[in-house]
Every structure is written in C-alpha cells, then in structure tokens.
mmCIF file of C-alpha atoms in Angstrom:
data_model
loop_
_atom_site.group_PDB
_atom_site.id
_atom_site.type_symbol
_atom_site.label_atom_id
_atom_site.label_comp_id
_atom_site.label_asym_id
_atom_site.label_seq_id
_atom_site.Cartn_x
_atom_site.Cartn_y
_atom_site.Cartn_z
ATOM 1 C CA MET A 1 -155.383 195.546 28.090
ATOM 2 C CA VAL A 2 -155.399 191.933 26.908
ATOM 3 C CA ALA A 3 -158.185 189.934 25.247
ATOM 4 C CA ARG A 4 -158.067 186.155 25.047
ATOM 5 C CA ILE A 5 -160.264 184.568 22.344
ATOM 6 C CA ASP A 6 -161.515 181.013 22.127
ATOM 7 C CA PRO A 7 -162.316 180.452 18.427
ATOM 8 C CA GLY A 8 -165.352 178.238 19.039
ATOM 9 C CA LEU A 9 -167.307 177.418 15.891
ATOM 10 C CA PRO A 10 -166.188 178.243 12.328
ATOM 11 C CA ASP A 11 -167.253 181.300 10.357
ATOM 12 C CA PRO A 12 -170.635 179.980 9.102
ATOM 13 C CA ALA A 13 -172.028 180.522 12.611
ATOM 14 C CA TYR A 14 -171.777 184.269 11.979
ATOM 15 C CA GLU A 15 -173.980 184.574 8.929
ATOM 16 C CA ARG A 16 -176.706 185.968 11.169
ATOM 17 C CA PRO A 17 -174.875 186.893 14.419
ATOM 18 C CA THR A 18 -177.885 188.398 16.142
ATOM 19 C CA ALA A 19 -179.719 185.062 15.829
ATOM 20 C CA ALA A 20 -176.862 182.875 17.049
ATOM 21 C CA PRO A 21 -177.564 181.393 20.521
ATOM 22 C CA SER A 22 -175.039 181.863 23.279
ATOM 23 C CA ASP A 23 -174.106 178.196 23.358
ATOM 24 C CA VAL A 24 -172.637 178.266 19.840
ATOM 25 C CA LEU A 25 -170.769 181.555 20.082
ATOM 26 C CA PRO A 26 -167.030 181.662 20.834
ATOM 27 C CA ARG A 27 -165.725 183.044 24.117
ATOM 28 C CA VAL A 28 -163.695 186.227 24.659
ATOM 29 C CA TRP A 29 -161.922 187.090 27.911
ATOM 30 C CA TRP A 30 -160.994 190.721 28.517
ATOM 31 C CA CYS A 31 -158.237 191.704 30.923
ATOM 32 C CA PRO A 32 -158.689 195.496 31.133
ATOM 33 C CA THR A 33 -156.329 197.893 32.869
ATOM 34 C CA GLY A 34 -156.506 201.539 33.879
ATOM 35 C CA LEU A 35 -159.410 203.492 32.434
ATOM 36 C CA PHE A 36 -160.554 200.478 30.402
ATOM 37 C CA THR A 37 -161.929 198.962 33.644
ATOM 38 C CA MET A 38 -164.672 201.610 33.479
ATOM 39 C CA LEU A 39 -165.874 200.642 29.984
ATOM 40 C CA PRO A 40 -168.435 197.933 29.059
ATOM 41 C CA LEU A 41 -166.174 196.466 26.356
ATOM 42 C CA HIS A 42 -168.688 193.698 25.693
ATOM 43 C CA LEU A 43 -171.115 196.319 24.315
ATOM 44 C CA ALA A 44 -168.761 197.874 21.791
ATOM 45 C CA GLY A 45 -170.692 198.850 18.668
ATOM 46 C CA GLN A 46 -174.339 199.822 18.339
ATOM 47 C CA ARG A 47 -177.574 198.507 19.757
ATOM 48 C CA GLN A 48 -178.334 196.799 16.446
ATOM 49 C CA GLY A 49 -175.038 195.001 16.100
ATOM 50 C CA ASN A 50 -172.474 194.991 18.923
ATOM 51 C CA ALA A 51 -169.711 192.760 20.256
ATOM 52 C CA MET A 52 -172.173 190.522 22.075
ATOM 53 C CA ASP A 53 -173.531 189.316 18.722
ATOM 54 C CA TYR A 54 -170.189 187.687 17.962
ATOM 55 C CA ALA A 55 -169.004 186.221 21.262
ATOM 56 C CA VAL A 56 -169.791 185.482 24.904
ATOM 57 C CA HIS A 57 -167.686 187.966 26.863
ATOM 58 C CA SER A 58 -166.019 187.522 30.231
ATOM 59 C CA TYR A 59 -163.429 189.484 32.165
ATOM 60 C CA THR A 60 -160.532 188.680 34.463
ATOM 61 C CA SER A 61 -158.199 190.641 36.680
ATOM 62 C CA SER A 62 -155.219 188.658 35.362
ATOM 63 C CA LEU A 63 -154.411 185.598 33.276
ATOM 64 C CA GLN A 64 -153.238 183.859 36.434
ATOM 65 C CA ALA A 65 -156.636 184.447 38.099
ATOM 66 C CA LEU A 66 -158.431 183.009 35.079
ATOM 67 C CA THR A 67 -156.148 179.964 34.944
ATOM 68 C CA SER A 68 -156.618 179.317 38.672
ATOM 69 C CA ALA A 69 -160.411 179.547 38.378
ATOM 70 C CA ARG A 70 -160.417 177.102 35.455
ATOM 71 C CA HIS A 71 -158.265 174.669 37.408
ATOM 72 C CA ARG A 72 -160.492 174.853 40.512
ATOM 73 C CA GLU A 73 -163.672 174.396 38.525
ATOM 74 C CA THR A 74 -162.233 171.353 36.743
ATOM 75 C CA TYR A 75 -160.584 169.533 39.611
ATOM 76 C CA LEU A 76 -162.139 170.723 42.887
ATOM 77 C CA ILE A 77 -164.887 168.481 44.262
ATOM 78 C CA ARG A 78 -167.599 170.625 45.819
ATOM 79 C CA ASP A 79 -170.663 169.976 47.935
ATOM 80 C CA PRO A 80 -173.432 169.080 45.463
ATOM 81 C CA GLY A 81 -175.888 170.942 47.707
ATOM 82 C CA GLN A 82 -174.394 174.253 46.537
ATOM 83 C CA SER A 83 -174.918 176.043 49.832
ATOM 84 C CA MET A 84 -175.666 179.756 49.493
ATOM 85 C CA LEU A 85 -175.020 182.750 51.720
ATOM 86 C CA LEU A 86 -177.671 185.348 50.874
ATOM 87 C CA VAL A 87 -177.067 188.868 52.242
ATOM 88 C CA LEU A 88 -179.377 191.871 52.173
ATOM 89 C CA ALA A 89 -177.295 194.624 53.717
ATOM 90 C CA ASP A 90 -179.943 197.356 53.425
ATOM 91 C CA ASP A 91 -183.577 196.707 54.342
ATOM 92 C CA ASP A 92 -184.509 200.117 52.962
ATOM 93 C CA LEU A 93 -184.101 198.848 49.383
ATOM 94 C CA PRO A 94 -187.661 197.936 48.328
ATOM 95 C CA HIS A 95 -186.513 196.031 45.255
ATOM 96 C CA GLY A 96 -183.636 194.545 47.252
ATOM 97 C CA GLN A 97 -186.177 192.793 49.450
ATOM 98 C CA ARG A 98 -187.982 191.586 46.317
ATOM 99 C CA GLU A 99 -184.669 190.256 44.991
ATOM 100 C CA LEU A 100 -183.924 188.426 48.224
ATOM 101 C CA GLU A 101 -187.374 186.814 48.294
ATOM 102 C CA ALA A 102 -187.160 185.700 44.658
ATOM 103 C CA ILE A 103 -183.747 184.051 45.189
ATOM 104 C CA HIS A 104 -184.779 182.507 48.514
ATOM 105 C CA ARG A 105 -187.768 180.870 46.810
ATOM 106 C CA ARG A 106 -185.341 179.288 44.347
ATOM 107 C CA VAL A 107 -182.810 178.314 47.034
ATOM 108 C CA PRO A 108 -184.879 177.817 50.230
ATOM 109 C CA HIS A 109 -181.933 176.281 52.115
ATOM 110 C CA ALA A 110 -179.846 179.480 51.712
ATOM 111 C CA GLN A 111 -178.514 181.065 54.896
ATOM 112 C CA VAL A 112 -179.894 184.593 55.039
ATOM 113 C CA LEU A 113 -178.256 187.563 56.743
ATOM 114 C CA ARG A 114 -180.088 190.856 56.545
ATOM 115 C CA ASP A 115 -179.817 194.377 57.907
ATOM 116 C CA ALA A 116 -178.484 194.210 61.503
ATOM 117 C CA GLN A 117 -177.213 190.642 60.983
ATOM 118 C CA ALA A 118 -175.285 191.632 57.858
ATOM 119 C CA THR A 119 -172.155 192.779 59.668
ATOM 120 C CA ASP A 120 -168.653 192.518 58.308
ATOM 121 C CA ALA A 121 -167.787 189.972 61.006
ATOM 122 C CA ASN A 122 -170.801 187.734 60.319
ATOM 123 C CA VAL A 123 -170.266 187.718 56.569
ATOM 124 C CA ALA A 124 -166.513 187.139 56.832
ATOM 125 C CA ALA A 125 -167.043 184.234 59.261
ATOM 126 C CA ARG A 126 -169.548 182.478 56.995
ATOM 127 C CA LEU A 127 -168.178 183.246 53.544
ATOM 128 C CA SER A 128 -165.912 180.213 53.328
ATOM 129 C CA GLU A 129 -168.728 177.897 54.465
ATOM 130 C CA HIS A 130 -170.763 178.413 51.298
ATOM 131 C CA THR A 131 -170.088 177.811 47.637
ATOM 132 C CA ILE A 132 -172.420 180.582 46.409
ATOM 133 C CA PHE A 133 -172.516 184.130 47.798
ATOM 134 C CA HIS A 134 -175.165 186.673 46.800
ATOM 135 C CA PHE A 135 -174.913 190.221 48.117
ATOM 136 C CA ILE A 136 -177.612 192.914 47.838
ATOM 137 C CA GLY A 137 -176.729 196.435 48.936
ATOM 138 C CA GLY A 138 -174.243 199.217 48.368
ATOM 139 C CA SER A 139 -170.507 199.737 48.600
ATOM 140 C CA HIS A 140 -168.294 202.439 49.989
ATOM 141 C CA LEU A 141 -164.746 203.671 50.200
ATOM 142 C CA ASP A 142 -162.815 202.547 53.260
ATOM 143 C CA GLY A 143 -159.262 203.872 53.401
ATOM 144 C CA GLY A 144 -159.249 204.306 49.638
ATOM 145 C CA VAL A 145 -160.439 200.726 49.077
ATOM 146 C CA THR A 146 -163.928 199.918 47.766
ATOM 147 C CA ARG A 147 -165.742 197.514 50.085
ATOM 148 C CA LEU A 148 -169.234 196.107 50.447
ATOM 149 C CA ARG A 149 -171.292 198.309 52.711
ATOM 150 C CA LEU A 150 -171.729 196.087 55.753
ATOM 151 C CA GLY A 151 -172.307 197.059 59.373
ATOM 152 C CA ALA A 152 -169.597 196.944 62.008
ATOM 153 C CA GLU A 153 -170.238 194.599 64.931
ATOM 154 C CA ASP A 154 -170.694 197.426 67.425
ATOM 155 C CA GLY A 155 -172.025 200.030 64.990
ATOM 156 C CA ARG A 156 -168.821 202.081 64.962
ATOM 157 C CA ASP A 157 -166.679 202.763 61.923
ATOM 158 C CA ARG A 158 -163.479 200.759 62.037
ATOM 159 C CA PRO A 159 -161.013 199.334 59.510
ATOM 160 C CA ARG A 160 -162.630 196.319 57.857
ATOM 161 C CA PRO A 161 -160.785 192.985 57.718
ATOM 162 C CA PRO A 162 -159.584 191.912 54.283
ATOM 163 C CA LEU A 163 -161.755 189.499 52.325
ATOM 164 C CA PRO A 164 -160.878 186.028 53.588
ATOM 165 C CA PRO A 165 -159.567 183.490 51.080
ATOM 166 C CA VAL A 166 -162.384 181.206 49.957
ATOM 167 C CA GLY A 167 -160.809 178.646 47.633
ATOM 168 C CA GLY A 168 -163.992 176.615 47.155
ATOM 169 C CA GLY A 169 -166.379 179.326 46.006
ATOM 170 C CA ALA A 170 -168.325 178.564 42.840
ATOM 171 C CA LEU A 171 -170.185 181.866 42.344
ATOM 172 C CA ALA A 172 -170.194 185.333 43.904
ATOM 173 C CA TYR A 173 -173.007 187.592 42.698
ATOM 174 C CA LEU A 174 -172.502 191.213 43.765
ATOM 175 C CA SER A 175 -175.810 193.038 43.225
ATOM 176 C CA VAL A 176 -174.381 196.403 44.260
ATOM 177 C CA ARG A 177 -176.613 199.443 43.894
ATOM 178 C CA GLU A 178 -174.165 202.288 44.356
ATOM 179 C CA THR A 179 -170.708 203.272 45.578
ATOM 180 C CA SER A 180 -170.459 206.173 47.967
ATOM 181 C CA GLY A 181 -167.251 208.181 47.845
ATOM 182 C CA SER A 182 -165.323 209.885 45.074
ATOM 183 C CA ASP A 183 -166.417 210.122 41.461
ATOM 184 C CA LEU A 184 -163.681 207.658 40.502
ATOM 185 C CA ALA A 185 -165.108 205.095 42.927
ATOM 186 C CA HIS A 186 -168.507 205.576 41.322
ATOM 187 C CA TYR A 187 -167.127 204.294 38.031
ATOM 188 C CA SER A 188 -164.502 201.742 39.064
ATOM 189 C CA GLY A 189 -165.574 200.538 42.511
ATOM 190 C CA GLY A 190 -167.646 197.647 41.177
ATOM 191 C CA TRP A 191 -164.725 196.366 39.123
ATOM 192 C CA ALA A 192 -162.439 196.541 42.157
ATOM 193 C CA LEU A 193 -164.920 194.500 44.205
ATOM 194 C CA ALA A 194 -165.354 191.895 41.468
ATOM 195 C CA THR A 195 -161.645 191.322 41.029
ATOM 196 C CA ARG A 196 -161.181 191.028 44.805
ATOM 197 C CA PHE A 197 -163.735 188.212 44.963
ATOM 198 C CA GLN A 198 -162.101 186.492 41.997
ATOM 199 C CA THR A 199 -158.709 186.707 43.708
ATOM 200 C CA ALA A 200 -160.233 185.399 46.978
ATOM 201 C CA GLY A 201 -161.118 182.152 45.217
ATOM 202 C CA PHE A 202 -164.549 182.387 43.579
ATOM 203 C CA ASP A 203 -164.523 180.679 40.183
ATOM 204 C CA HIS A 204 -167.309 182.857 38.771
ATOM 205 C CA VAL A 205 -168.164 186.443 39.722
ATOM 206 C CA ILE A 206 -171.104 188.434 38.415
ATOM 207 C CA ALA A 207 -170.965 192.068 39.376
ATOM 208 C CA LEU A 208 -172.304 195.461 38.437
ATOM 209 C CA SER A 209 -169.112 197.334 37.602
ATOM 210 C CA ALA A 210 -170.887 200.707 37.994
ATOM 211 C CA TRP A 211 -174.016 202.106 39.634
ATOM 212 C CA ALA A 212 -177.371 200.469 38.845
ATOM 213 C CA ALA A 213 -180.916 201.334 39.855
ATOM 214 C CA ASP A 214 -182.556 199.221 42.555
ATOM 215 C CA ALA A 215 -185.325 197.850 40.314
ATOM 216 C CA ALA A 216 -182.994 197.074 37.378
ATOM 217 C CA ALA A 217 -180.505 195.233 39.592
ATOM 218 C CA ALA A 218 -183.283 193.132 41.158
ATOM 219 C CA ASP A 219 -184.792 192.199 37.781
ATOM 220 C CA LEU A 220 -181.375 191.226 36.432
ATOM 221 C CA ALA A 221 -180.625 188.944 39.387
ATOM 222 C CA ARG A 222 -184.027 187.263 39.156
ATOM 223 C CA GLU A 223 -183.587 186.495 35.454
ATOM 224 C CA VAL A 224 -180.049 185.201 35.921
ATOM 225 C CA TYR A 225 -181.070 182.749 38.659
ATOM 226 C CA GLU A 226 -184.090 181.580 36.681
ATOM 227 C CA ARG A 227 -181.747 180.566 33.852
ATOM 228 C CA LEU A 228 -179.083 179.099 36.154
ATOM 229 C CA TRP A 229 -181.704 176.815 37.694
ATOM 230 C CA THR A 230 -181.648 173.199 36.500
ATOM 231 C CA PRO A 231 -184.531 170.722 36.147
ATOM 232 C CA ASP A 232 -183.097 168.606 38.960
ATOM 233 C CA GLY A 233 -183.415 171.502 41.403
ATOM 234 C CA GLY A 234 -179.927 172.981 41.537
ATOM 235 C CA LEU A 235 -177.860 175.857 40.241
ATOM 236 C CA ARG A 236 -175.141 175.599 37.612
ATOM 237 C CA PRO A 237 -172.543 178.324 38.298
ATOM 238 C CA GLY A 238 -170.491 177.039 35.350
ATOM 239 C CA ARG A 239 -173.206 178.428 33.072
ATOM 240 C CA SER A 240 -172.867 181.946 34.502
ATOM 241 C CA ALA A 241 -171.168 183.521 31.479
ATOM 242 C CA HIS A 242 -173.648 182.124 28.958
ATOM 243 C CA VAL A 243 -176.664 182.928 31.122
ATOM 244 C CA LEU A 244 -175.580 186.507 31.694
ATOM 245 C CA HIS A 245 -174.966 186.874 27.960
ATOM 246 C CA GLN A 246 -178.523 185.688 27.242
ATOM 247 C CA VAL A 247 -180.094 188.046 29.785
ATOM 248 C CA VAL A 248 -178.190 191.138 28.659
ATOM 249 C CA ARG A 249 -178.807 190.427 24.987
ATOM 250 C CA ARG A 250 -182.501 190.108 25.685
ATOM 251 C CA ALA A 251 -182.489 193.426 27.532
ATOM 252 C CA ILE A 252 -180.766 195.135 24.594
ATOM 253 C CA ALA A 253 -183.351 193.739 22.178
ATOM 254 C CA GLU A 254 -186.271 194.855 24.368
ATOM 255 C CA SER A 255 -185.397 198.499 24.955
ATOM 256 C CA SER A 256 -182.512 200.947 25.046
ATOM 257 C CA ASP A 257 -183.472 202.111 28.542
ATOM 258 C CA ARG A 258 -183.338 198.580 29.935
ATOM 259 C CA ALA A 259 -180.043 197.921 28.195
ATOM 260 C CA LEU A 260 -178.471 201.031 29.693
ATOM 261 C CA ALA A 261 -179.702 200.072 33.138
ATOM 262 C CA ILE A 262 -177.639 196.888 33.164
ATOM 263 C CA ALA A 263 -174.904 197.772 30.670
ATOM 264 C CA ALA A 264 -172.165 197.624 33.254
ATOM 265 C CA VAL A 265 -172.801 194.085 34.496
ATOM 266 C CA VAL A 266 -169.787 191.820 33.941
ATOM 267 C CA HIS A 267 -168.826 188.165 34.371
ATOM 268 C CA LEU A 268 -165.401 187.161 35.634
ATOM 269 C CA GLY A 269 -164.210 183.582 35.391
ATOM 270 C CA PRO A 270 -163.906 180.606 33.055
#
C-alpha cells in the first residue's frame, strides 16, 4: 500500500483540524492493495478526530492511473455542456427513483436509461458519448468479475463485454446498493468497479466500495450533486474530492449511524 501526500498549507492550519475547511487541507492519495482495499482508510481514528480532519483523501488503483487522470483533466478539452448518462438499473429501488429524479432536476438534459432500457449493450454504446456517468443499482459477480447489474439485450445471461475505453470521461458516480455473490465480493466488489472505471478513462470516480442502504446512497448522491453545482448552471467534476470530503465530514458530525451508512464511499482521481 502506498500513500502520496501533497503538503498543502503549513502547520498552523492544523491548530483546530476539525474546523479547517476542505479547501485549505492538504491532499492524500491512497493506493491500497490486498485486504487494504476493504478498509475505509480515510476514516482512521475516532469519530471525534479522524484522518479526515487532517487531509482530503482520495484513492487510486495505481500511480500511473492517477498521473493519467491528472494529465487528461489538465490538457483535454471537453464539451462544456457536460453531457450526462443517468442510469437507473432497478426500478424497484424506491430511493433509487428519488435519486434519479433529484439528479435529473439538476441536469435536465441528461440522457436517462432505466429498467428495461438499462441493458449492458445500451450503456456500453452510450458511455463514451457522455462526460459524466451516474449509475443507480446493484452489482454482481460474472465469471469471478464484479460488474454493474445491467440487463442482457434478450434477457438471457451471457458473458458481458468489457467496459469500453472512455478517454474523455470527467466523472463516474457509481451509486451501487449491493453486490450479489460471495462474501469477498460483498466487501471488495465496489473497489473493483471503481478502479475499472478509472482505468477506462474517467478522471474522477465516486463509488461505494461496500454495500450501502438504498436511502443512505440516495441522500449521499443528492448532497454531492448539490455541492458540485455551480452558480452558472453546470457541474464541476474537478471539485469531486473536496465535495465528497465535505459531505462525509458533515455526516460524521451529525450522527454515528449516518456516518456508518456512507463510511465506505471513496473518491478516485486527481
């Protein structure tokens, strides 16, 4: 496991760490391996005083993936419209529908695929056409590989195609409720999905690295998008790490139950 630290501001910023806003805290990038991928390293410590009080934490699957994401974000010219692909793969999730509606109100031009339309073929075909991808649903094991739970085109189980390279993706938000399969997948499936999207070419990835309740996942997504929204009517994916830090810190301060519900959410990227 490797951690990369950006020193940020000098020591005086830490006189009262719990009061320091995210924008003045240094950055830490974790590159976990093995069993460490199952741990919320950003929450090391106690509720009243943990690692999030001292830095804004992000993760990466490798140093090369982080370097590539930084390079793309700096030099790649993207569509200022920030087109979004919004997928609700399970209409039976009551809070999933609430999450979709809240995001769609913020981004009314988003292309929406839901339930029967949310097939692996439809999503794969449209993924590279959008700079922001938001998925609501579950995941499952397919040949030992954790994948988003999407429908097959003809309703039959079949090997899923690999995630297509994106290259121009600004943000992938994987609001995954659960992973069906082995106990190991339950704990590490979310991390596997997140790193796959980072490798495919999304600069920033927000993902629940372990199981989360439907209501908690929906509330988290709503708060994140509210803070990513800009006064000029757009989203700033480059603020993803700081925004997630703010939302999780607020949850920790409000209640232990709420903190535990979203403890496993992670940010990957610059």
